[in-house]
XYZ file of C-alpha atoms in Angstrom:
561
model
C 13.674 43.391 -53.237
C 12.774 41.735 -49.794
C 15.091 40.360 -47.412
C 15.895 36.919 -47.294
C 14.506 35.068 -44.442
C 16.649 32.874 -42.149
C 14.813 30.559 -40.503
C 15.431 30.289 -36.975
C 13.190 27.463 -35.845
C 15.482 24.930 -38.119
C 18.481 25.555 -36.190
C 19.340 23.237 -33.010
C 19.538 24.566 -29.791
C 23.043 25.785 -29.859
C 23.073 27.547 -33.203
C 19.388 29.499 -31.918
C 21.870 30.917 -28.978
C 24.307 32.079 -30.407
C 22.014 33.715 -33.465
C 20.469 36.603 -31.500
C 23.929 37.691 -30.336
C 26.467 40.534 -30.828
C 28.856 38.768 -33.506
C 31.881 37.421 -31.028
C 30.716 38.447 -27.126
C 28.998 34.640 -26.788
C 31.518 32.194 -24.222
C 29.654 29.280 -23.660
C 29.768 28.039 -20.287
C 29.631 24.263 -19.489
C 30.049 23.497 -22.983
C 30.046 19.684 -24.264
C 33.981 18.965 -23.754
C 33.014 20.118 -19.988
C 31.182 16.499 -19.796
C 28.372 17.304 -17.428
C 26.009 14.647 -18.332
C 23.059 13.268 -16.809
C 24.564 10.265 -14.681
C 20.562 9.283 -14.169
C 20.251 8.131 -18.069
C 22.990 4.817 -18.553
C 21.675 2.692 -15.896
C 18.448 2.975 -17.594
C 19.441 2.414 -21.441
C 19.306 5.560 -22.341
C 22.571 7.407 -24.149
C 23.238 10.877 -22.326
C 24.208 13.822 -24.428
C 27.167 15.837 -23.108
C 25.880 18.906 -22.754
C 22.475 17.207 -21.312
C 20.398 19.536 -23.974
C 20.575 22.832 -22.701
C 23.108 25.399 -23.886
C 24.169 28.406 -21.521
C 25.396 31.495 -23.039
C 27.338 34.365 -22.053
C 27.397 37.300 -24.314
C 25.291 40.854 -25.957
C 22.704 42.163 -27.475
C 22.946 45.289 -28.723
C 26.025 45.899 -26.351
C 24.078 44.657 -23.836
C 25.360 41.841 -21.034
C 22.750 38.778 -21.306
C 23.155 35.041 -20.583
C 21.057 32.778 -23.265
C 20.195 29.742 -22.428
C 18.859 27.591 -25.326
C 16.946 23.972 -24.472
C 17.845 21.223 -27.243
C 14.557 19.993 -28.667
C 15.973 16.998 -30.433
C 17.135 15.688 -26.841
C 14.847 13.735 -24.903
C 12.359 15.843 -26.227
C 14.066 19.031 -24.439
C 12.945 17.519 -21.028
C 14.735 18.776 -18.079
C 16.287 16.767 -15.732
C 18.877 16.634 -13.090
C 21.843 18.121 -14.974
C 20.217 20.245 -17.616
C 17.607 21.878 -15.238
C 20.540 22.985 -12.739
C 22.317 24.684 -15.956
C 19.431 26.661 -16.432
C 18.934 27.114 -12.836
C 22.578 27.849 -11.995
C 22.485 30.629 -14.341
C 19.769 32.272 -13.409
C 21.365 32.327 -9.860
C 24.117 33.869 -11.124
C 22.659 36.463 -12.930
C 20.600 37.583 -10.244
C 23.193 37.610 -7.771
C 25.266 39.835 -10.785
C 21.369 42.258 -10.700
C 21.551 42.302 -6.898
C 25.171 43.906 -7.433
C 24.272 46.304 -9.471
C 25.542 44.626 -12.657
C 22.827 44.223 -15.026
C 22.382 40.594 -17.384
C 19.402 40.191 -19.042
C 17.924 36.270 -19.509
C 17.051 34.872 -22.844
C 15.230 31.605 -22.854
C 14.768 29.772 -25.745
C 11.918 27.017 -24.927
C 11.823 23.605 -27.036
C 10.714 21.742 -24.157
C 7.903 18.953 -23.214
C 8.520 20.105 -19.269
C 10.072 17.681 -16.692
C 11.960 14.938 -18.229
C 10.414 11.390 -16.917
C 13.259 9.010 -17.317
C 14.179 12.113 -13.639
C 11.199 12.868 -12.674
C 11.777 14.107 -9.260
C 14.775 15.735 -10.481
C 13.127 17.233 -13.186
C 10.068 19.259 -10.931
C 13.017 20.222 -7.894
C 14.980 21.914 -10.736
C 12.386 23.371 -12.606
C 10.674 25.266 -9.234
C 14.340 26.355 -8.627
C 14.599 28.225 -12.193
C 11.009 29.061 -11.330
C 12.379 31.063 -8.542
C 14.611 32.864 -9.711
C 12.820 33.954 -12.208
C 10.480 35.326 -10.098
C 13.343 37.458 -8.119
C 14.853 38.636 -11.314
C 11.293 40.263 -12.419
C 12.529 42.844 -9.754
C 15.268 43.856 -11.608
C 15.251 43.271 -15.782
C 13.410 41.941 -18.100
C 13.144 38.306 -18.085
C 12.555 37.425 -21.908
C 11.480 33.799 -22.933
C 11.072 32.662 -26.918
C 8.973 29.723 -28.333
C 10.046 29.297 -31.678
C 8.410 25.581 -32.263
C 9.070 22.356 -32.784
C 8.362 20.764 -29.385
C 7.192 23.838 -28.260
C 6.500 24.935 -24.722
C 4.595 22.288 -22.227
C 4.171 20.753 -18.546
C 6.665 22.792 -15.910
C 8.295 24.348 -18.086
C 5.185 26.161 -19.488
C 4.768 27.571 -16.346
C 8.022 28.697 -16.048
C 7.517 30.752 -19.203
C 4.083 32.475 -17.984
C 6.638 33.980 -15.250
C 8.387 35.413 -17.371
C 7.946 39.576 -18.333
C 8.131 38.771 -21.859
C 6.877 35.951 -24.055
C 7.323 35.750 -27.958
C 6.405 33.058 -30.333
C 6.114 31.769 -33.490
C 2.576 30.627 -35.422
C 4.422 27.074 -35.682
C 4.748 27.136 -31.951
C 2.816 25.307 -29.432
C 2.431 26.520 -25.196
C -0.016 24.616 -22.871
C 0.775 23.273 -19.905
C -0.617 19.349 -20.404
C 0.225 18.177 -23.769
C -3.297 16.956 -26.053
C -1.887 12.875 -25.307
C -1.890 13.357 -22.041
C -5.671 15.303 -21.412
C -6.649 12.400 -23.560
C -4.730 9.743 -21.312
C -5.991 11.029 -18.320
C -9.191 12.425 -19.356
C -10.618 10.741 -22.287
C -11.266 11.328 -26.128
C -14.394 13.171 -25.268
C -12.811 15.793 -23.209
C -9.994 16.044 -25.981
C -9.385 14.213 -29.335
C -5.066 14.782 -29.922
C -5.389 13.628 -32.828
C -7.242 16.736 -34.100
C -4.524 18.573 -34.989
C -6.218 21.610 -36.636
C -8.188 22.146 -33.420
C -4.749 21.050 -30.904
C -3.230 24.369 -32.795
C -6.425 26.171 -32.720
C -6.257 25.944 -29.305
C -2.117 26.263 -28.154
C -0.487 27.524 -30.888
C 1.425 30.762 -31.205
C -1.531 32.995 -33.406
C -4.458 32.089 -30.839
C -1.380 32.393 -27.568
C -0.625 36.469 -28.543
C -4.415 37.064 -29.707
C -5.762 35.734 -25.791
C -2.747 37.736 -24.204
C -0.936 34.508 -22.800
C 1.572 35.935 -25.080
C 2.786 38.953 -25.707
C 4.579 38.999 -29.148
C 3.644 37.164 -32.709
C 6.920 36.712 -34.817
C 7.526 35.159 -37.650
C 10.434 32.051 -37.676
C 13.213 34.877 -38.802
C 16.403 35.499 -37.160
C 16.657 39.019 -37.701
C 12.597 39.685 -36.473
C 13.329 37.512 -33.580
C 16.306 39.648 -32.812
C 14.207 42.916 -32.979
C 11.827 41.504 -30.974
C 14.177 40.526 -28.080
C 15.955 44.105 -28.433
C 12.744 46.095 -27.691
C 11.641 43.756 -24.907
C 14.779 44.427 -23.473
C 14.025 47.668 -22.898
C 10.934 46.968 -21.263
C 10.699 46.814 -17.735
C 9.218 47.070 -15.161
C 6.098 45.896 -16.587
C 3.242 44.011 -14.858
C 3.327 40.205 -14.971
C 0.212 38.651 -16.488
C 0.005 36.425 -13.530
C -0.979 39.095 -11.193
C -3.680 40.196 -13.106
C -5.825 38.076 -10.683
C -8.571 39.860 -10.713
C -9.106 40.025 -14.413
C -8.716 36.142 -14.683
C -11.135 35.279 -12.066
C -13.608 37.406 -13.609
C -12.695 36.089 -17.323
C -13.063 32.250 -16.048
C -16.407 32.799 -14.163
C -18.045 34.092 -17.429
C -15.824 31.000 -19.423
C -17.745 28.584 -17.168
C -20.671 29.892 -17.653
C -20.830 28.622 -21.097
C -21.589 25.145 -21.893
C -20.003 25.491 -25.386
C -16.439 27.222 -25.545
C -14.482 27.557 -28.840
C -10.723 29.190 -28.192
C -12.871 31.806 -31.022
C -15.476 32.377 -28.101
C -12.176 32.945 -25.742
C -10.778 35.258 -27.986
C -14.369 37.387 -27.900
C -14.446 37.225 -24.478
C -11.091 38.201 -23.516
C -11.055 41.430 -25.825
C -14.707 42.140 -24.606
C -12.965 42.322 -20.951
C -9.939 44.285 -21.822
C -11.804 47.346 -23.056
C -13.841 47.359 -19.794
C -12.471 47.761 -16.299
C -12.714 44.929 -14.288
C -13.893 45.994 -10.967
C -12.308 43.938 -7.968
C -14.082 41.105 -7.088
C -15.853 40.528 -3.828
C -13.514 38.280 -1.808
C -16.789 36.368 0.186
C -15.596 33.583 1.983
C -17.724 30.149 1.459
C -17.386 27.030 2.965
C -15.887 23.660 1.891
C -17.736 20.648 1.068
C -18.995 18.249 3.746
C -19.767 15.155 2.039
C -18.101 12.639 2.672
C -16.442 11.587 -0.609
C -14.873 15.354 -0.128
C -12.893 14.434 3.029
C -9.176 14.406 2.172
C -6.210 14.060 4.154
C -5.185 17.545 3.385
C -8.853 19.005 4.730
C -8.707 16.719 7.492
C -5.058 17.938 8.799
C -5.879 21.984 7.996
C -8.797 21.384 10.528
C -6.479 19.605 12.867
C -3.729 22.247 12.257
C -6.184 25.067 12.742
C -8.709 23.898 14.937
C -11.210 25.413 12.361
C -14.768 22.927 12.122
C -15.912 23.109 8.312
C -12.951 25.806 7.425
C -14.234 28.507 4.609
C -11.897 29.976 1.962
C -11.891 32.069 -0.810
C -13.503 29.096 -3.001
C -14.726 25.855 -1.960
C -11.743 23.993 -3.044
C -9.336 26.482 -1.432
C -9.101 26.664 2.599
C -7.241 29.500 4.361
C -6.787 30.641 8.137
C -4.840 33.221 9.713
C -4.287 33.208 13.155
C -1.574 35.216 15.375
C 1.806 33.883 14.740
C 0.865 32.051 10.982
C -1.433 31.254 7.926
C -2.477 28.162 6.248
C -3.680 27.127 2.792
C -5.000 23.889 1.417
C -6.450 22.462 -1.551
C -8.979 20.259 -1.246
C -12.001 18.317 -3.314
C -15.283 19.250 -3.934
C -17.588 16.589 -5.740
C -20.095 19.700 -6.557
C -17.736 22.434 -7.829
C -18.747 23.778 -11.413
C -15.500 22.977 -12.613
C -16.019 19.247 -12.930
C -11.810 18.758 -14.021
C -10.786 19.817 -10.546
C -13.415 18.133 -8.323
C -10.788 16.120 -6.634
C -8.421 17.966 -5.239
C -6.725 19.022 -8.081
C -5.242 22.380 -8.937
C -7.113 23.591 -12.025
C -7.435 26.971 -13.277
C -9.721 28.830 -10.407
C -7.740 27.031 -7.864
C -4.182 28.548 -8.799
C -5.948 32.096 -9.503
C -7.574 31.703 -5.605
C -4.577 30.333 -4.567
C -2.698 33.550 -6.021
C -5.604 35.709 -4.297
C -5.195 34.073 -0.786
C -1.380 34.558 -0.592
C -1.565 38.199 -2.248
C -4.131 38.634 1.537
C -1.292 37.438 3.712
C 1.113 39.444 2.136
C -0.879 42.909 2.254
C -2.117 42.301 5.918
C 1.890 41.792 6.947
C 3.652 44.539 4.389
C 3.878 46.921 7.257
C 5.448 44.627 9.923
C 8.798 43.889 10.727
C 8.504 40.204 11.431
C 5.659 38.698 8.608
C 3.508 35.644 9.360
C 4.497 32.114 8.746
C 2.509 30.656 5.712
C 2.039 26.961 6.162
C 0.357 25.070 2.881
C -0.921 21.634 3.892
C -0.103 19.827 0.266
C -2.348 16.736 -1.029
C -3.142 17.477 -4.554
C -2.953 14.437 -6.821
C -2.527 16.643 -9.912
C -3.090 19.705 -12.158
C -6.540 19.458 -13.566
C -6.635 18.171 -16.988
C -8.762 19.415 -19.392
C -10.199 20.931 -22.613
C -11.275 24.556 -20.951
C -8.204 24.735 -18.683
C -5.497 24.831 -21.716
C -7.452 27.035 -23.933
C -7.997 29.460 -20.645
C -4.203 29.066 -20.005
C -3.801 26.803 -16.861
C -0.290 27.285 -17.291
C -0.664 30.880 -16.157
C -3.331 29.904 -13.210
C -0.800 27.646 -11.700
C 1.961 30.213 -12.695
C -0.016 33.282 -10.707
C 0.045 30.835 -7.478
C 3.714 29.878 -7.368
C 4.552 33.622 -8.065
C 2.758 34.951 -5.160
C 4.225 32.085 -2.844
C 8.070 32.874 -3.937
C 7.551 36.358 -3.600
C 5.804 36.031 -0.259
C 9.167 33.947 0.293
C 11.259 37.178 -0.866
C 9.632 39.131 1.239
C 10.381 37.265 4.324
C 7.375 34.861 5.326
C 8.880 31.911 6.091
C 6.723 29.544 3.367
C 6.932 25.945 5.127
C 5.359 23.147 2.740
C 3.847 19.975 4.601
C 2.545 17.027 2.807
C -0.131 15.279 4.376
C -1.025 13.437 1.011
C 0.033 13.124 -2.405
C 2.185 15.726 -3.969
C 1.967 15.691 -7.723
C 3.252 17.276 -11.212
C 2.023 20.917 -11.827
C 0.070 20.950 -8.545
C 3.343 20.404 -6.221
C 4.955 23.099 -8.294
C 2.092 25.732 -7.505
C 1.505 25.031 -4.223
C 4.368 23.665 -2.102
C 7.946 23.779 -4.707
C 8.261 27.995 -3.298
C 8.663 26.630 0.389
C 11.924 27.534 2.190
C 10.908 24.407 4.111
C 9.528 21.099 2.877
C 8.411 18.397 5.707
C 6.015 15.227 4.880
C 4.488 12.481 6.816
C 6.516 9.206 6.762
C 3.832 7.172 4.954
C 3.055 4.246 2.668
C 0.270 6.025 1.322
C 2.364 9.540 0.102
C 3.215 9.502 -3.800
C 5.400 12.595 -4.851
C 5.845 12.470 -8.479
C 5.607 14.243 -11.778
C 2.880 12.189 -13.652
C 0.607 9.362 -13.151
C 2.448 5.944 -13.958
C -0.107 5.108 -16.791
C 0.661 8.454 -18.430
C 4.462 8.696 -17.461
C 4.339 4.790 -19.013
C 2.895 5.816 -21.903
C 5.176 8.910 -22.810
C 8.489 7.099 -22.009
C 6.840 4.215 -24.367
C 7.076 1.439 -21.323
C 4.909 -0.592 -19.564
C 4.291 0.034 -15.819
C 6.589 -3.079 -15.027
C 9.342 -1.026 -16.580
C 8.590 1.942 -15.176
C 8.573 0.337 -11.643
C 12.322 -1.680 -12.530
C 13.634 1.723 -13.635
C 12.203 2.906 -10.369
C 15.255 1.037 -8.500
C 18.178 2.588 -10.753
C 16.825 5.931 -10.591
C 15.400 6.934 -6.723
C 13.877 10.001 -8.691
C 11.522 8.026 -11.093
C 9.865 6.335 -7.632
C 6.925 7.812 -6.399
C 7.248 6.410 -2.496
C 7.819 9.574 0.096
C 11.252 7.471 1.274
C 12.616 7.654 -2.073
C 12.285 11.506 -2.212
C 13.789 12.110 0.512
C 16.963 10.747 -0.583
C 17.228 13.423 -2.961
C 17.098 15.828 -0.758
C 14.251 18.174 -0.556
C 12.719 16.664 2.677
C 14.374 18.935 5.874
C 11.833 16.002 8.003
C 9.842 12.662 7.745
C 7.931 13.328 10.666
C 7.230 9.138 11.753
C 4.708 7.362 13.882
C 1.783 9.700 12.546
C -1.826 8.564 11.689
C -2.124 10.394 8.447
C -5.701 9.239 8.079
C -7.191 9.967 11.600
C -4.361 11.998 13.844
C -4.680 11.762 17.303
C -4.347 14.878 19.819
C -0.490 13.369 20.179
C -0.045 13.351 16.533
C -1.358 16.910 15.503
C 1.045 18.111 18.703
C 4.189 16.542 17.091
C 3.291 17.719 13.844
C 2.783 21.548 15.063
C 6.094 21.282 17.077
C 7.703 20.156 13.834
C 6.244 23.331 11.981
C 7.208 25.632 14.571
C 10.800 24.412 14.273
C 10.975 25.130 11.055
C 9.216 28.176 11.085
C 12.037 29.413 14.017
C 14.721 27.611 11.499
C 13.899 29.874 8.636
C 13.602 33.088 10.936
C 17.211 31.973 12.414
C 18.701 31.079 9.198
C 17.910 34.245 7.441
C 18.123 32.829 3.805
C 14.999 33.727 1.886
C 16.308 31.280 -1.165
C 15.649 27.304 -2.091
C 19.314 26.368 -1.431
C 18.407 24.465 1.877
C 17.211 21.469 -0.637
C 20.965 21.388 -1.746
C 22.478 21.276 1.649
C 20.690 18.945 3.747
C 22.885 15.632 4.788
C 20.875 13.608 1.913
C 21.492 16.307 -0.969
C 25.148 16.388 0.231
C 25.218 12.351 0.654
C 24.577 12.252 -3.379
C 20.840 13.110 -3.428
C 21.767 16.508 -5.540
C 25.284 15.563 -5.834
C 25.033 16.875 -10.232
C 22.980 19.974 -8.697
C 25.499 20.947 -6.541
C 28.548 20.082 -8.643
C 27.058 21.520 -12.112
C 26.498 25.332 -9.712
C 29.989 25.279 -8.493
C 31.569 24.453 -11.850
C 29.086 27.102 -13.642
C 30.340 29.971 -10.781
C 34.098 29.338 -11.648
C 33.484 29.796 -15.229
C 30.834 32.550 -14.764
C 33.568 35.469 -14.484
């Protein structure tokens, strides 16, 4: 007689955690009666939950240590905000601090998440490129095991958070994509994608089609015990190599995509099997040069020629700019009104971008791995979004964007001081690949700057207000604005760098500008921290800015022993 299957997909967040451990080892840490809820919610109408929808776990598996932290679906649609994304982050810190002593805890993540949680915004992306990483140092040491089960599935940040991790499972009933079908529709039309299709939505993102393209690596059905299994034999797996430095492979994979005018997640399928059995020789890395038209001109190409002095700059693809001088390197995004892949043609970071992106930074780390003291990387940021679009989430954007942020944390770990400076607008998915991993974040003090998670029509239409609303919630919450003045009360900013032409910079304001970088280049080197936690002790984090962040990590290190 079979066994009788226990669904794990109906239980809420809590009950999921404390189902795949050893009967008795779980201690929950931060739980409800603790009270660490979102103070960001009430002003705005909105009823916080005590717990703020993520669970954190102590306990075992198979008599092993682990920390499980489970994300409450039913909550704000398992959106992570101020409170809730420095649980997860917190814990993470702590267990890699635990790995770096020799005391090994294995992370479980249970996604049920729709990514950065809108009603925090801001809040949302800073914590979710902190978890980011450190999940990115903990590949060093265990396994790093992440489980879609379903429901709401695995989208926006948080999907790339998951394509960092060394293990992925799911379900058939789950879903993992990086922009959820509404939104490609919202900001790209019906004709690029329908969302109310749902046969071809799963077709394309759901768990069977996920493990059959390798975005994921394990098919299980919604069963405790097979769920259980499944995380017991991952945990034994390391190290293994993370499918977002397979760079090589996915740049050759997305050419040959492209190529097609017609591309069913079937035709994917073919084609990604019809690669695997071959080996894919390295690509040649031919430099070409941007676009000069004028439509193509962007803040952030104008300020990497001013930075570098480089006339019509060349890159590894005509979007992506890099230059490597002496004492630093420099990468930009940046449009290109002709590029074949017509969803990224403005400066957005689409799928070849974050795979060149990935390639660049892998260069700067191999030319430096034998020296002492390794270059500065300096990433001028204006990127007004990820790219939305049909072929990007059944290719796996997610992972694209993924491969770039890994390669700029571990870059990071290794001791290149990373300095972020926007020059133009730093948005959603696109801020989190290319300029979240900085040790050092600086920005122009300008009108024109919007840092944010999501457009206001789609953010509008998700959190089911107008944009009226969404600008009067703006005032409560500093996080949900998108001026540069409001971020950097929370904050992240170490510099507004004032009285600058961001449009046409004078000789006066490119020298202020590179004497700002060079501080904070020297900064880094002096302060010898190769972490994010600079963002929680500036004078503005400390003033309130991160004052949950910071309070949620001390409370979660008392109880964490």
């Amino acid at each position: 007689m079979s066994k009788f299957k226990e669904s794990f997909i109906e239980l809420n967040g809590r009950e999921r955690a404390k189902a795949i451990l050893d009967s008795g080892t779980g201690v929950e840490l931060l739980d409800p009666f603790e009270g660490m809820k979102s103070p960001h919610l009430e002003p705005q109408g909105i009823v916080p939950q005590n717990d703020d929808g993520v669970i954190v776990i102590k306990g075992e598996i198979d008599g092993k240590r682990v920390v499980v932290i489970s994300i409450e679906g039913a909550f704000q649609g398992g959106g992570i905000g101020e409170v809730s994304g420095a649980k997860i982050a917190g814990a993470l810190e702590l267990a890699l601090k635990d790995n770096r002593e020799g005391k090994k805890i294995v992370p479980v993540v249970v996604f049920d998440t729709g990514g950065v949680r809108l009603q925090e915004a801001n809040y949302g992306l800073l914590s979710i490129a902190e978890i980011q990483g450190a999940i990115v140092a903990l590949n060093e040491y265990v396994p790093t095991i992440g489980i879609i089960p379903g429901k709401v599935g695995g989208f926006g940040g948080m999907s790339i958070t998951a394509a960092l991790f060394s293990h992925v499972m799911m379900t058939p009933s789950g879903r993992y994509g990086l922009n959820g079908p509404e939104v490609i529709e919202q900001e790209a039309g019906v004709r690029e994608l329908d969302s109310s299709d749902k046969k071809m939505i799963w077709e394309m993102i759901g768990g069977t089609q996920r493990v059959k393209t390798g975005l994921v690596d394990t098919l299980v059905e919604d069963d405790i015990d097979e769920i259980l299994s499944s995380v017991k034999k991952a945990m034994k797996e390391h190290p293994v190599k993370n499918r977002t430095e397979e760079i090589n492979f996915y740049l050759t994979l997305i050419n040959k995509a492209f190529a097609q005018d017609t591309f069913t997640p079937k035709d994917y399928e073919k084609l990604y099997h019809h690669l695997k059995e071959q080996e894919v020789e390295e690509l040649p890395k031919e430099r070409v040069k941007g676009s000069n038209q004028k439509e193509d001109q962007s803040r952030g190409r104008k300020w990497f020629e001013a930075l570098t002095s480089v006339q019509s700059p060349s890159g590894w693809a005509s979007t992506v700019l890099s230059h490597s001088d002496e004492n630093e390197n420099y990468i930009a995004v940046v449009p290109d009104s002709c590029s074949r892949f017509k969803r990224a043609r403005h400066g957005e970071v689409g799928l070849y971008e974050g795979w060149k992106i990935a390639q660049t930074v892998q260069e700067f780390i191999k030319r430096d791995q034998n020296n002492e003291k390794k270059r500065a990387i300096i990433a001028v940021i204006d990127v007004p979004s990820q790219a939305y679009g049909y072929k990007e989430e059944v290719l796996g954007i997610n992972v694209a964007l993924a491969a770039s942020l890994n390669m700029l944390a571990k870059a990071r770990l290794y001791g290149h001081p990373v300095i972020g400076f926007i020059a133009g607008n730093a948005i959603s998915g696109a801020f989190l690949a290319l300029g979240l991993q900085a040790n050092v974040l600086l920005s122009l003090d300008d009108d024109k700057i919007n840092v944010q998670a999501m457009s206001k029509k789609s953010a509008a239409r998700i959190t089911k207000r107008t944009i009226k609303e969404l600008e009067e919630a703006t005032k409560k919450v500093p996080a949900m604005a998108y001026d540069i003045h409001s971020y950097k009360t929370l904050g992240a900013l170490s510099q507004l760098i004032t009285n600058i032409n961001g449009d046409h910079p004078s000789a006066e304001d490119i020298r202020i500008v590179k004497d700002a970088l060079m501080t904070s280049i020297q900064d880094v080197q002096n302060r010898n921290d190769r972490s994010l936690s600079i963002r929680l002790e500036t004078k503005e984090a400390l003033l309130g800015g991160r004052k949950a962040s910071i309070e949620v990590r001390e409370r979660m290190k008392k109880q964490w022993n």
